PDB file of C-alpha atoms in Angstrom:
ATOM      1  CA  MET A 195     119.606 201.529  59.778  1.00  0.00           C
ATOM      2  CA  THR A 196     117.625 198.424  58.122  1.00  0.00           C
ATOM      3  CA  GLU A 197     119.451 195.304  58.095  1.00  0.00           C
ATOM      4  CA  TYR A 198     118.708 192.324  55.296  1.00  0.00           C
ATOM      5  CA  TYR A 199     118.686 188.444  55.864  1.00  0.00           C
ATOM      6  CA  PRO A 200     120.229 187.463  52.802  1.00  0.00           C
ATOM      7  CA  LEU A 201     118.636 184.764  50.278  1.00  0.00           C
ATOM      8  CA  GLY A 202     121.983 183.250  50.165  1.00  0.00           C
ATOM      9  CA  LEU A 203     122.930 180.346  46.882  1.00  0.00           C
ATOM     10  CA  THR A 204     124.792 183.562  44.671  1.00  0.00           C
ATOM     11  CA  GLU A 205     126.478 181.665  43.043  1.00  0.00           C
ATOM     12  CA  ARG A 206     123.936 179.010  42.212  1.00  0.00           C
ATOM     13  CA  ASP A 207     120.146 180.891  40.947  1.00  0.00           C
ATOM     14  CA  ARG A 208     119.811 185.363  40.479  1.00  0.00           C
ATOM     15  CA  VAL A 209     117.341 184.884  43.225  1.00  0.00           C
ATOM     16  CA  GLU A 210     118.742 187.047  46.091  1.00  0.00           C
ATOM     17  CA  SER A 211     120.003 189.448  43.326  1.00  0.00           C
ATOM     18  CA  ALA A 212     115.855 189.048  41.863  1.00  0.00           C
ATOM     19  CA  PHE A 213     114.851 189.804  44.827  1.00  0.00           C
ATOM     20  CA  GLY A 214     116.618 193.589  46.181  1.00  0.00           C
ATOM     21  CA  GLY A 215     119.671 191.758  47.948  1.00  0.00           C
ATOM     22  CA  GLY A 216     117.883 189.968  51.278  1.00  0.00           C
ATOM     23  CA  ILE A 217     114.971 190.814  53.061  1.00  0.00           C
ATOM     24  CA  PRO A 218     114.357 193.518  55.689  1.00  0.00           C
ATOM     25  CA  ASP A 219     114.485 192.485  59.155  1.00  0.00           C
ATOM     26  CA  GLY A 220     111.657 193.392  61.105  1.00  0.00           C
ATOM     27  CA  SER A 221     109.488 192.233  58.594  1.00  0.00           C
ATOM     28  CA  ILE A 222     105.953 191.066  58.172  1.00  0.00           C
ATOM     29  CA  VAL A 223     106.312 189.367  54.309  1.00  0.00           C
ATOM     30  CA  LEU A 224     102.818 188.166  53.104  1.00  0.00           C
ATOM     31  CA  ILE A 225     103.031 185.476  50.145  1.00  0.00           C
ATOM     32  CA  GLU A 226      99.360 185.013  48.216  1.00  0.00           C
ATOM     33  CA  GLY A 227      98.907 182.866  45.363  1.00  0.00           C
ATOM     34  CA  GLU A 228      96.199 179.884  44.667  1.00  0.00           C
ATOM     35  CA  ASP A 229      96.300 177.000  44.897  1.00  0.00           C
ATOM     36  CA  GLY A 230     100.029 175.333  42.985  1.00  0.00           C
ATOM     37  CA  ALA A 231     100.695 178.854  42.219  1.00  0.00           C
ATOM     38  CA  GLY A 232     104.035 177.726  44.083  1.00  0.00           C
ATOM     39  CA  LYS A 233     104.074 179.813  47.880  1.00  0.00           C
ATOM     40  CA  SER A 234     105.708 176.580  48.911  1.00  0.00           C
ATOM     41  CA  ALA A 235     108.488 176.559  46.529  1.00  0.00           C
ATOM     42  CA  LEU A 236     109.073 180.531  46.931  1.00  0.00           C
ATOM     43  CA  SER A 237     109.602 180.279  50.929  1.00  0.00           C
ATOM     44  CA  GLN A 238     111.445 176.785  50.732  1.00  0.00           C
ATOM     45  CA  ARG A 239     113.748 178.355  48.503  1.00  0.00           C
ATOM     46  CA  PHE A 240     114.104 181.784  50.802  1.00  0.00           C
ATOM     47  CA  SER A 241     114.497 179.280  53.946  1.00  0.00           C
ATOM     48  CA  TYR A 242     117.264 177.114  52.291  1.00  0.00           C
ATOM     49  CA  GLY A 243     119.288 179.817  51.515  1.00  0.00           C
ATOM     50  CA  MET A 244     118.770 181.848  55.092  1.00  0.00           C
ATOM     51  CA  ALA A 245     120.366 178.687  56.351  1.00  0.00           C
ATOM     52  CA  GLU A 246     122.660 178.837  54.205  1.00  0.00           C
ATOM     53  CA  GLU A 247     123.838 181.709  55.452  1.00  0.00           C
ATOM     54  CA  ASP A 248     123.716 181.244  58.949  1.00  0.00           C
ATOM     55  CA  VAL A 249     120.084 182.616  59.514  1.00  0.00           C
ATOM     56  CA  TYR A 250     118.015 180.353  62.445  1.00  0.00           C
ATOM     57  CA  VAL A 251     115.534 179.790  60.325  1.00  0.00           C
ATOM     58  CA  THR A 252     111.787 178.412  62.493  1.00  0.00           C
ATOM     59  CA  PHE A 253     109.609 176.699  58.546  1.00  0.00           C
ATOM     60  CA  ILE A 254     105.674 175.759  59.842  1.00  0.00           C
ATOM     61  CA  SER A 255     103.871 173.628  57.019  1.00  0.00           C
ATOM     62  CA  THR A 256     100.379 173.495  57.999  1.00  0.00           C
ATOM     63  CA  GLU A 257     101.027 170.195  54.878  1.00  0.00           C
ATOM     64  CA  LEU A 258     103.743 168.704  54.830  1.00  0.00           C
ATOM     65  CA  ALA A 259     104.727 166.493  58.071  1.00  0.00           C
ATOM     66  CA  SER A 260     109.421 166.402  58.596  1.00  0.00           C
ATOM     67  CA  TRP A 261     110.094 163.810  56.337  1.00  0.00           C
ATOM     68  CA  GLU A 262     107.893 164.669  53.208  1.00  0.00           C
ATOM     69  CA  PHE A 263     109.501 168.342  53.632  1.00  0.00           C
ATOM     70  CA  VAL A 264     113.385 166.855  53.941  1.00  0.00           C
ATOM     71  CA  GLN A 265     111.791 164.925  49.917  1.00  0.00           C
ATOM     72  CA  GLN A 266     110.336 168.026  48.845  1.00  0.00           C
ATOM     73  CA  MET A 267     113.739 169.777  49.864  1.00  0.00           C
ATOM     74  CA  HIS A 268     115.883 167.285  48.497  1.00  0.00           C
ATOM     75  CA  SER A 269     113.546 167.014  44.977  1.00  0.00           C
ATOM     76  CA  LEU A 270     114.650 170.820  44.696  1.00  0.00           C
ATOM     77  CA  SER A 271     118.475 170.191  45.202  1.00  0.00           C
ATOM     78  CA  TYR A 272     117.606 171.588  49.194  1.00  0.00           C
ATOM     79  CA  ASP A 273     119.473 169.422  50.795  1.00  0.00           C
ATOM     80  CA  VAL A 274     118.845 170.585  54.745  1.00  0.00           C
ATOM     81  CA  VAL A 275     119.539 167.522  56.791  1.00  0.00           C
ATOM     82  CA  GLU A 276     122.816 169.215  57.919  1.00  0.00           C
ATOM     83  CA  HIS A 277     120.651 172.288  58.542  1.00  0.00           C
ATOM     84  CA  LEU A 278     118.035 170.483  60.639  1.00  0.00           C
ATOM     85  CA  LEU A 279     120.714 168.748  62.861  1.00  0.00           C
ATOM     86  CA  GLY A 280     122.615 171.697  64.141  1.00  0.00           C
ATOM     87  CA  GLU A 281     119.181 173.638  64.789  1.00  0.00           C
ATOM     88  CA  GLN A 282     119.739 175.875  61.606  1.00  0.00           C
ATOM     89  CA  LEU A 283     116.946 175.161  61.249  1.00  0.00           C
ATOM     90  CA  LEU A 284     113.724 173.541  63.002  1.00  0.00           C
ATOM     91  CA  PHE A 285     110.319 171.990  60.899  1.00  0.00           C
ATOM     92  CA  LEU A 286     107.182 172.254  62.490  1.00  0.00           C
ATOM     93  CA  HIS A 287     104.221 170.305  61.353  1.00  0.00           C
ATOM     94  CA  ALA A 288     101.119 172.104  62.128  1.00  0.00           C
ATOM     95  CA  ASP A 289      98.273 169.683  62.704  1.00  0.00           C
ATOM     96  CA  VAL A 290      95.119 172.033  61.318  1.00  0.00           C
ATOM     97  CA  ASP A 291      92.532 169.231  61.817  1.00  0.00           C
ATOM     98  CA  THR A 292      90.573 170.120  65.130  1.00  0.00           C
ATOM     99  CA  HIS A 293      86.985 168.274  64.310  1.00  0.00           C
ATOM    100  CA  ASP A 294      88.150 165.049  65.265  1.00  0.00           C
ATOM    101  CA  GLU A 295      87.471 164.734  68.893  1.00  0.00           C
ATOM    102  CA  GLY A 296      86.865 167.052  71.776  1.00  0.00           C
ATOM    103  CA  PRO A 297      86.927 170.540  70.993  1.00  0.00           C
ATOM    104  CA  GLN A 298      87.952 172.459  68.825  1.00  0.00           C
ATOM    105  CA  ARG A 299      91.601 174.093  69.605  1.00  0.00           C
ATOM    106  CA  GLU A 300      92.318 178.170  68.682  1.00  0.00           C
ATOM    107  CA  LEU A 301      95.522 177.101  66.583  1.00  0.00           C
ATOM    108  CA  LEU A 302      96.012 180.602  65.585  1.00  0.00           C
ATOM    109  CA  THR A 303      96.254 181.238  69.799  1.00  0.00           C
ATOM    110  CA  ARG A 304      98.216 178.430  70.262  1.00  0.00           C
ATOM    111  CA  PHE A 305     100.777 179.354  67.044  1.00  0.00           C
ATOM    112  CA  THR A 306     100.925 182.713  69.273  1.00  0.00           C
ATOM    113  CA  GLU A 307     102.156 181.397  72.390  1.00  0.00           C
ATOM    114  CA  ALA A 308     104.456 178.859  70.928  1.00  0.00           C
ATOM    115  CA  LYS A 309     107.665 179.938  72.436  1.00  0.00           C
ATOM    116  CA  THR A 310     110.022 177.762  70.966  1.00  0.00           C
ATOM    117  CA  LEU A 311     109.585 178.779  67.221  1.00  0.00           C
ATOM    118  CA  TRP A 312     109.456 182.301  67.584  1.00  0.00           C
ATOM    119  CA  LEU A 313     112.914 182.297  69.249  1.00  0.00           C
ATOM    120  CA  ALA A 314     114.120 182.290  64.682  1.00  0.00           C
ATOM    121  CA  ASP A 315     115.568 185.088  63.391  1.00  0.00           C
ATOM    122  CA  VAL A 316     113.096 184.353  60.415  1.00  0.00           C
ATOM    123  CA  ILE A 317     109.741 182.613  61.041  1.00  0.00           C
ATOM    124  CA  TYR A 318     107.897 181.025  57.838  1.00  0.00           C
ATOM    125  CA  VAL A 319     103.910 179.777  57.809  1.00  0.00           C
ATOM    126  CA  ASP A 320     103.279 177.938  55.243  1.00  0.00           C
ATOM    127  CA  SER A 321     100.225 178.307  54.729  1.00  0.00           C
ATOM    128  CA  LEU A 322      98.289 181.285  57.419  1.00  0.00           C
ATOM    129  CA  SER A 323      94.842 180.152  55.474  1.00  0.00           C
ATOM    130  CA  ALA A 324      94.863 177.194  56.670  1.00  0.00           C
ATOM    131  CA  LEU A 325      95.552 177.147  60.279  1.00  0.00           C
ATOM    132  CA  LEU A 326      92.851 180.400  59.600  1.00  0.00           C
ATOM    133  CA  ARG A 327      90.413 178.182  58.344  1.00  0.00           C
ATOM    134  CA  ASN A 328      90.752 175.626  60.489  1.00  0.00           C
ATOM    135  CA  ASP A 329      90.031 177.802  63.908  1.00  0.00           C
ATOM    136  CA  PRO A 330      86.911 178.692  65.403  1.00  0.00           C
ATOM    137  CA  ARG A 331      87.021 182.083  65.747  1.00  0.00           C
ATOM    138  CA  TYR A 332      87.833 182.581  62.731  1.00  0.00           C
ATOM    139  CA  GLU A 333      84.855 179.919  61.634  1.00  0.00           C
ATOM    140  CA  SER A 334      82.190 181.897  64.031  1.00  0.00           C
ATOM    141  CA  VAL A 335      82.296 185.522  62.289  1.00  0.00           C
ATOM    142  CA  GLU A 336      83.241 183.618  58.750  1.00  0.00           C
ATOM    143  CA  GLY A 337      80.998 185.390  56.440  1.00  0.00           C
ATOM    144  CA  THR A 338      79.790 187.738  58.819  1.00  0.00           C
ATOM    145  CA  GLY A 339      81.623 190.965  57.178  1.00  0.00           C
ATOM    146  CA  ASN A 340      83.469 191.143  61.315  1.00  0.00           C
ATOM    147  CA  GLU A 341      86.186 187.721  59.391  1.00  0.00           C
ATOM    148  CA  ASP A 342      89.206 190.838  60.759  1.00  0.00           C
ATOM    149  CA  HIS A 343      88.750 190.696  63.847  1.00  0.00           C
ATOM    150  CA  VAL A 344      90.894 187.645  64.186  1.00  0.00           C
ATOM    151  CA  LEU A 345      93.811 188.760  62.293  1.00  0.00           C
ATOM    152  CA  GLN A 346      94.171 192.016  64.422  1.00  0.00           C
ATOM    153  CA  ARG A 347      94.764 190.007  66.811  1.00  0.00           C
ATOM    154  CA  LEU A 348      97.279 188.693  65.066  1.00  0.00           C
ATOM    155  CA  VAL A 349      98.658 191.702  64.175  1.00  0.00           C
ATOM    156  CA  SER A 350      99.115 193.307  67.218  1.00  0.00           C
ATOM    157  CA  PHE A 351     101.308 190.520  67.995  1.00  0.00           C
ATOM    158  CA  LEU A 352     103.170 190.794  65.365  1.00  0.00           C
ATOM    159  CA  LYS A 353     104.257 194.070  65.669  1.00  0.00           C
ATOM    160  CA  GLY A 354     105.884 193.188  69.139  1.00  0.00           C
ATOM    161  CA  VAL A 355     107.986 190.309  66.796  1.00  0.00           C
ATOM    162  CA  THR A 356     109.201 192.766  64.368  1.00  0.00           C
ATOM    163  CA  GLU A 357     110.642 194.997  66.860  1.00  0.00           C
ATOM    164  CA  ARG A 358     113.185 192.344  67.830  1.00  0.00           C
ATOM    165  CA  ASP A 359     113.517 192.925  64.306  1.00  0.00           C
ATOM    166  CA  LYS A 360     112.290 189.347  63.174  1.00  0.00           C
ATOM    167  CA  THR A 361     111.046 188.582  60.579  1.00  0.00           C
ATOM    168  CA  VAL A 362     107.886 186.675  59.504  1.00  0.00           C
ATOM    169  CA  VAL A 363     106.956 185.270  56.097  1.00  0.00           C
ATOM    170  CA  PHE A 364     103.114 183.922  55.445  1.00  0.00           C
ATOM    171  CA  THR A 365     101.955 182.198  52.053  1.00  0.00           C
ATOM    172  CA  VAL A 366      98.236 182.299  52.003  1.00  0.00           C
ATOM    173  CA  ASP A 367      95.436 181.138  49.340  1.00  0.00           C
ATOM    174  CA  PRO A 368      93.185 184.841  49.100  1.00  0.00           C
ATOM    175  CA  THR A 369      90.321 181.938  47.474  1.00  0.00           C
ATOM    176  CA  SER A 370      90.485 180.103  50.742  1.00  0.00           C
ATOM    177  CA  VAL A 371      89.710 182.598  52.938  1.00  0.00           C
ATOM    178  CA  SER A 372      88.062 186.289  52.796  1.00  0.00           C
ATOM    179  CA  ASP A 373      89.046 189.114  51.374  1.00  0.00           C
ATOM    180  CA  ASP A 374      88.354 191.010  55.150  1.00  0.00           C
ATOM    181  CA  ALA A 375      90.268 188.599  56.560  1.00  0.00           C
ATOM    182  CA  LEU A 376      93.028 189.572  55.231  1.00  0.00           C
ATOM    183  CA  ARG A 377      92.667 193.153  54.780  1.00  0.00           C
ATOM    184  CA  PRO A 378      94.950 193.886  58.170  1.00  0.00           C
ATOM    185  CA  LEU A 379      97.419 191.535  57.396  1.00  0.00           C
ATOM    186  CA  ARG A 380      97.992 193.083  53.664  1.00  0.00           C
ATOM    187  CA  ASN A 381      97.791 196.087  55.062  1.00  0.00           C
ATOM    188  CA  VAL A 382     100.645 196.177  57.365  1.00  0.00           C
ATOM    189  CA  ALA A 383     102.439 193.903  55.415  1.00  0.00           C
ATOM    190  CA  ASP A 384     106.454 195.977  54.808  1.00  0.00           C
ATOM    191  CA  VAL A 385     107.088 193.541  51.337  1.00  0.00           C
ATOM    192  CA  TYR A 386     102.979 192.041  49.319  1.00  0.00           C
ATOM    193  CA  PHE A 387     104.155 189.346  46.369  1.00  0.00           C
ATOM    194  CA  GLN A 388     101.438 187.928  44.967  1.00  0.00           C
ATOM    195  CA  LEU A 389     102.007 184.816  42.919  1.00  0.00           C
ATOM    196  CA  GLU A 390     100.602 184.328  38.914  1.00  0.00           C
ATOM    197  CA  THR A 391     100.287 181.823  36.900  1.00  0.00           C
ATOM    198  CA  LYS A 392      99.529 182.216  33.142  1.00  0.00           C
ATOM    199  CA  GLU A 393      99.103 179.950  30.500  1.00  0.00           C
ATOM    200  CA  ALA A 394     101.561 180.021  27.220  1.00  0.00           C
ATOM    201  CA  GLY A 395     100.600 176.412  25.160  1.00  0.00           C
ATOM    202  CA  GLN A 396     101.749 173.079  27.333  1.00  0.00           C
ATOM    203  CA  GLU A 397     104.312 176.264  29.429  1.00  0.00           C
ATOM    204  CA  ILE A 398     102.439 177.927  32.591  1.00  0.00           C
ATOM    205  CA  ARG A 399     104.846 180.897  33.420  1.00  0.00           C
ATOM    206  CA  ARG A 400     104.928 181.686  36.309  1.00  0.00           C
ATOM    207  CA  SER A 401     105.346 185.316  38.032  1.00  0.00           C
ATOM    208  CA  VAL A 402     105.835 187.276  40.969  1.00  0.00           C
ATOM    209  CA  ARG A 403     104.122 190.647  41.302  1.00  0.00           C
ATOM    210  CA  VAL A 404     105.468 192.840  43.613  1.00  0.00           C
ATOM    211  CA  ARG A 405     103.034 194.754  45.531  1.00  0.00           C
ATOM    212  CA  ARG A 406     104.487 196.215  48.366  1.00  0.00           C
ATOM    213  CA  TYR A 407     108.738 196.368  48.897  1.00  0.00           C
ATOM    214  CA  GLN A 408     109.025 198.431  51.935  1.00  0.00           C
ATOM    215  CA  HIS A 409     113.041 198.867  53.079  1.00  0.00           C
ATOM    216  CA  MET A 410     114.830 197.293  50.342  1.00  0.00           C
ATOM    217  CA  LYS A 411     118.291 196.927  49.989  1.00  0.00           C
ATOM    218  CA  ASP A 412     118.700 197.171  46.403  1.00  0.00           C
ATOM    219  CA  PRO A 413     116.213 198.544  43.510  1.00  0.00           C
ATOM    220  CA  VAL A 414     113.834 195.607  42.512  1.00  0.00           C
ATOM    221  CA  ASP A 415     111.638 194.930  39.377  1.00  0.00           C
ATOM    222  CA  ASP A 416     107.592 194.684  39.306  1.00  0.00           C
ATOM    223  CA  SER A 417     106.855 191.746  37.901  1.00  0.00           C
ATOM    224  CA  ILE A 418     110.334 188.574  38.478  1.00  0.00           C
ATOM    225  CA  GLY A 419     109.685 185.566  37.089  1.00  0.00           C
ATOM    226  CA  TYR A 420     110.470 182.437  37.499  1.00  0.00           C
ATOM    227  CA  THR A 421     110.685 178.152  37.709  1.00  0.00           C
ATOM    228  CA  VAL A 422     110.454 175.514  39.662  1.00  0.00           C
ATOM    229  CA  GLN A 423     111.933 172.152  38.614  1.00  0.00           C
ATOM    230  CA  GLN A 424     113.113 169.151  39.698  1.00  0.00           C
ATOM    231  CA  GLY A 425     116.958 168.560  40.475  1.00  0.00           C
ATOM    232  CA  ARG A 426     116.948 172.253  40.763  1.00  0.00           C
ATOM    233  CA  GLY A 427     114.638 174.809  41.902  1.00  0.00           C
ATOM    234  CA  LEU A 428     113.759 177.505  41.852  1.00  0.00           C
ATOM    235  CA  SER A 429     114.994 179.796  39.214  1.00  0.00           C
ATOM    236  CA  ILE A 430     114.167 183.052  38.295  1.00  0.00           C
ATOM    237  CA  VAL A 431     113.939 183.216  34.563  1.00  0.00           C
ATOM    238  CA  SER A 432     112.580 186.846  33.819  1.00  0.00           C
ATOM    239  CA  ARG A 433     112.333 189.930  35.051  1.00  0.00           C
ATOM    240  CA  THR A 434     109.525 192.466  33.494  1.00  0.00           C
ATOM    241  CA  VAL A 435     110.368 196.680  33.552  1.00  0.00           C
ATOM    242  CA  ALA A 436     107.607 198.786  34.808  1.00  0.00           C
TER     243      ALA A 436
END
């Protein structure tokens, strides 16, 4: 029987109900979107809500240092300090710059072998595309059509992780890595969201296109509209039924 990691904050927003009442355990979740689409905001909201519900979370960021993460979350009224101090949430900054000096580091290998980060119930990686772009194995095959071989190794590792009922959430910018590289992950993702933005006058409308959602607890609409505002965080603004 499938269990679910709650997204919490039910008295504050409608995120948990909009996304089916929780994320299934033992899932691979893929959140795709171009730069500025809201991938980080969505993963930050999910991770904070889970931590509020006593789920143990690891959050890996390729962009933010720890103090920047705390500042960013505070600006969205997601105050994570107590969760960090209480070890409910582990934040890790992934330094993806491998070109400064010495041999390049195989980032994906270091990622899979870092045992501490896999102790959590749910692991967030924001973003996988940054890890890929700076990994020498990926760079060596980029443009050859064999980029999927790099992800196949990761997918094999993830299957072992999800068998222990852990859930892994990846954000990806599909414009920064090839479709060939992403194909293995897209194929195995249990939950697959594509973030879309559309300009309407001076307003930017954001939505999550639900491409796949296996083992959902409650029905989920095919498109979920949302906004991200300072001091308020992520809010559901519309739900479009197919």
